[in-house]
Amino acid sequence: MRLYAVLAAAVPLVASLWSNISWEPFLAVAAVLLGTGEVAQRAENRKTAEALELPSSWEAARMRQADLTDLEHRQP
């Protein structure tokens, strides 16, 4: 991901250093790079949100232990 950010920052810099070069292709490349980075970031954010919704293994063990305790207390 950092490579995309470096390329997106370098493209306008190169276009400004060499002013005799047409800047429109550089603008298109920068837009594509930034868009790709945004898509990747949204995918990572989605995976993080999904992981946060899952109970941790400790929480799952605690819930199973509570269920077992309830079963033990119900037996005569």
mmCIF file with all atom_site columns, C-alpha atoms in Angstrom:
data_model
loop_
_atom_site.group_PDB
_atom_site.id
_atom_site.type_symbol
_atom_site.label_atom_id
_atom_site.label_alt_id
_atom_site.label_comp_id
_atom_site.label_asym_id
_atom_site.label_entity_id
_atom_site.label_seq_id
_atom_site.pdbx_PDB_ins_code
_atom_site.Cartn_x
_atom_site.Cartn_y
_atom_site.Cartn_z
_atom_site.occupancy
_atom_site.B_iso_or_equiv
_atom_site.pdbx_formal_charge
_atom_site.auth_seq_id
_atom_site.auth_comp_id
_atom_site.auth_asym_id
_atom_site.auth_atom_id
_atom_site.pdbx_PDB_model_num
ATOM 1  C CA . MET A 1 1  ? 0.000   0.000   0.000   1.00 0.00 ? 1  MET A CA 1
ATOM 2  C CA . ARG A 1 2  ? 2.832   2.374   0.716   1.00 0.00 ? 2  ARG A CA 1
ATOM 3  C CA . LEU A 1 3  ? 4.141   1.890   -2.807  1.00 0.00 ? 3  LEU A CA 1
ATOM 4  C CA . TYR A 1 4  ? 0.851   3.185   -4.188  1.00 0.00 ? 4  TYR A CA 1
ATOM 5  C CA . ALA A 1 5  ? 1.067   6.254   -1.961  1.00 0.00 ? 5  ALA A CA 1
ATOM 6  C CA . VAL A 1 6  ? 4.645   6.971   -3.041  1.00 0.00 ? 6  VAL A CA 1
ATOM 7  C CA . LEU A 1 7  ? 3.758   6.587   -6.711  1.00 0.00 ? 7  LEU A CA 1
ATOM 8  C CA . ALA A 1 8  ? 0.663   8.756   -6.354  1.00 0.00 ? 8  ALA A CA 1
ATOM 9  C CA . ALA A 1 9  ? 2.756   11.477  -4.717  1.00 0.00 ? 9  ALA A CA 1
ATOM 10 C CA . ALA A 1 10 ? 5.637   11.156  -7.185  1.00 0.00 ? 10 ALA A CA 1
ATOM 11 C CA . VAL A 1 11 ? 3.540   11.406  -10.336 1.00 0.00 ? 11 VAL A CA 1
ATOM 12 C CA . PRO A 1 12 ? 2.437   15.052  -9.828  1.00 0.00 ? 12 PRO A CA 1
ATOM 13 C CA . LEU A 1 13 ? 5.935   15.922  -8.620  1.00 0.00 ? 13 LEU A CA 1
ATOM 14 C CA . VAL A 1 14 ? 7.471   14.586  -11.835 1.00 0.00 ? 14 VAL A CA 1
ATOM 15 C CA . ALA A 1 15 ? 4.874   16.450  -13.875 1.00 0.00 ? 15 ALA A CA 1
ATOM 16 C CA . SER A 1 16 ? 5.714   19.708  -12.088 1.00 0.00 ? 16 SER A CA 1
ATOM 17 C CA . LEU A 1 17 ? 9.490   19.263  -12.421 1.00 0.00 ? 17 LEU A CA 1
ATOM 18 C CA . TRP A 1 18 ? 9.312   18.769  -16.167 1.00 0.00 ? 18 TRP A CA 1
ATOM 19 C CA . SER A 1 19 ? 6.792   21.373  -17.224 1.00 0.00 ? 19 SER A CA 1
ATOM 20 C CA . ASN A 1 20 ? 7.231   20.658  -20.939 1.00 0.00 ? 20 ASN A CA 1
ATOM 21 C CA . ILE A 1 21 ? 5.587   17.231  -20.475 1.00 0.00 ? 21 ILE A CA 1
ATOM 22 C CA . SER A 1 22 ? 1.822   17.027  -20.841 1.00 0.00 ? 22 SER A CA 1
ATOM 23 C CA . TRP A 1 23 ? 0.328   16.704  -17.342 1.00 0.00 ? 23 TRP A CA 1
ATOM 24 C CA . GLU A 1 24 ? -2.985  15.028  -18.271 1.00 0.00 ? 24 GLU A CA 1
ATOM 25 C CA . PRO A 1 25 ? -1.573  11.466  -18.432 1.00 0.00 ? 25 PRO A CA 1
ATOM 26 C CA . PHE A 1 26 ? 0.131   12.011  -15.087 1.00 0.00 ? 26 PHE A CA 1
ATOM 27 C CA . LEU A 1 27 ? -3.146  13.174  -13.581 1.00 0.00 ? 27 LEU A CA 1
ATOM 28 C CA . ALA A 1 28 ? -4.886  10.048  -14.844 1.00 0.00 ? 28 ALA A CA 1
ATOM 29 C CA . VAL A 1 29 ? -2.165  7.809   -13.402 1.00 0.00 ? 29 VAL A CA 1
ATOM 30 C CA . ALA A 1 30 ? -2.341  9.592   -10.032 1.00 0.00 ? 30 ALA A CA 1
ATOM 31 C CA . ALA A 1 31 ? -6.135  9.212   -9.964  1.00 0.00 ? 31 ALA A CA 1
ATOM 32 C CA . VAL A 1 32 ? -5.888  5.496   -10.719 1.00 0.00 ? 32 VAL A CA 1
ATOM 33 C CA . LEU A 1 33 ? -3.256  5.000   -8.023  1.00 0.00 ? 33 LEU A CA 1
ATOM 34 C CA . LEU A 1 34 ? -5.276  6.889   -5.429  1.00 0.00 ? 34 LEU A CA 1
ATOM 35 C CA . GLY A 1 35 ? -8.440  5.014   -6.382  1.00 0.00 ? 35 GLY A CA 1
ATOM 36 C CA . THR A 1 36 ? -6.664  1.675   -6.062  1.00 0.00 ? 36 THR A CA 1
ATOM 37 C CA . GLY A 1 37 ? -5.387  2.672   -2.639  1.00 0.00 ? 37 GLY A CA 1
ATOM 38 C CA . GLU A 1 38 ? -8.881  3.676   -1.557  1.00 0.00 ? 38 GLU A CA 1
ATOM 39 C CA . VAL A 1 39 ? -10.344 0.341   -2.672  1.00 0.00 ? 39 VAL A CA 1
ATOM 40 C CA . ALA A 1 40 ? -7.651  -1.571  -0.804  1.00 0.00 ? 40 ALA A CA 1
ATOM 41 C CA . GLN A 1 41 ? -8.175  0.529   2.326   1.00 0.00 ? 41 GLN A CA 1
ATOM 42 C CA . ARG A 1 42 ? -11.925 -0.103  2.269   1.00 0.00 ? 42 ARG A CA 1
ATOM 43 C CA . ALA A 1 43 ? -11.306 -3.849  1.939   1.00 0.00 ? 43 ALA A CA 1
ATOM 44 C CA . GLU A 1 44 ? -8.974  -3.763  4.940   1.00 0.00 ? 44 GLU A CA 1
ATOM 45 C CA . ASN A 1 45 ? -11.490 -1.729  6.944   1.00 0.00 ? 45 ASN A CA 1
ATOM 46 C CA . ARG A 1 46 ? -14.216 -4.259  6.119   1.00 0.00 ? 46 ARG A CA 1
ATOM 47 C CA . LYS A 1 47 ? -12.033 -7.165  7.265   1.00 0.00 ? 47 LYS A CA 1
ATOM 48 C CA . THR A 1 48 ? -11.202 -5.332  10.490  1.00 0.00 ? 48 THR A CA 1
ATOM 49 C CA . ALA A 1 49 ? -14.865 -4.581  11.194  1.00 0.00 ? 49 ALA A CA 1
ATOM 50 C CA . GLU A 1 50 ? -15.795 -8.220  10.594  1.00 0.00 ? 50 GLU A CA 1
ATOM 51 C CA . ALA A 1 51 ? -13.022 -9.397  12.911  1.00 0.00 ? 51 ALA A CA 1
ATOM 52 C CA . LEU A 1 52 ? -14.177 -7.039  15.653  1.00 0.00 ? 52 LEU A CA 1
ATOM 53 C CA . GLU A 1 53 ? -17.701 -8.476  15.465  1.00 0.00 ? 53 GLU A CA 1
ATOM 54 C CA . LEU A 1 54 ? -16.460 -11.992 16.235  1.00 0.00 ? 54 LEU A CA 1
ATOM 55 C CA . PRO A 1 55 ? -16.124 -12.968 19.879  1.00 0.00 ? 55 PRO A CA 1
ATOM 56 C CA . SER A 1 56 ? -12.590 -13.593 21.044  1.00 0.00 ? 56 SER A CA 1
ATOM 57 C CA . SER A 1 57 ? -11.548 -17.138 21.867  1.00 0.00 ? 57 SER A CA 1
ATOM 58 C CA . TRP A 1 58 ? -11.515 -16.204 25.557  1.00 0.00 ? 58 TRP A CA 1
ATOM 59 C CA . GLU A 1 59 ? -15.053 -14.848 25.342  1.00 0.00 ? 59 GLU A CA 1
ATOM 60 C CA . ALA A 1 60 ? -16.207 -17.985 23.531  1.00 0.00 ? 60 ALA A CA 1
ATOM 61 C CA . ALA A 1 61 ? -14.601 -20.164 26.229  1.00 0.00 ? 61 ALA A CA 1
ATOM 62 C CA . ARG A 1 62 ? -16.237 -18.085 28.964  1.00 0.00 ? 62 ARG A CA 1
ATOM 63 C CA . MET A 1 63 ? -19.633 -18.480 27.307  1.00 0.00 ? 63 MET A CA 1
ATOM 64 C CA . ARG A 1 64 ? -19.178 -22.264 26.980  1.00 0.00 ? 64 ARG A CA 1
ATOM 65 C CA . GLN A 1 65 ? -18.135 -22.476 30.630  1.00 0.00 ? 65 GLN A CA 1
ATOM 66 C CA . ALA A 1 66 ? -21.233 -20.514 31.659  1.00 0.00 ? 66 ALA A CA 1
ATOM 67 C CA . ASP A 1 67 ? -23.402 -22.926 29.652  1.00 0.00 ? 67 ASP A CA 1
ATOM 68 C CA . LEU A 1 68 ? -21.772 -25.914 31.376  1.00 0.00 ? 68 LEU A CA 1
ATOM 69 C CA . THR A 1 69 ? -22.283 -24.320 34.782  1.00 0.00 ? 69 THR A CA 1
ATOM 70 C CA . ASP A 1 70 ? -25.965 -23.777 33.993  1.00 0.00 ? 70 ASP A CA 1
ATOM 71 C CA . LEU A 1 71 ? -26.306 -27.428 32.943  1.00 0.00 ? 71 LEU A CA 1
ATOM 72 C CA . GLU A 1 72 ? -24.657 -28.614 36.161  1.00 0.00 ? 72 GLU A CA 1
ATOM 73 C CA . HIS A 1 73 ? -27.007 -26.544 38.297  1.00 0.00 ? 73 HIS A CA 1
ATOM 74 C CA . ARG A 1 74 ? -30.092 -27.894 36.515  1.00 0.00 ? 74 ARG A CA 1
ATOM 75 C CA . GLN A 1 75 ? -29.234 -31.534 37.208  1.00 0.00 ? 75 GLN A CA 1
ATOM 76 C CA . PRO A 1 76 ? -30.682 -33.063 40.435  1.00 0.00 ? 76 PRO A CA 1
#
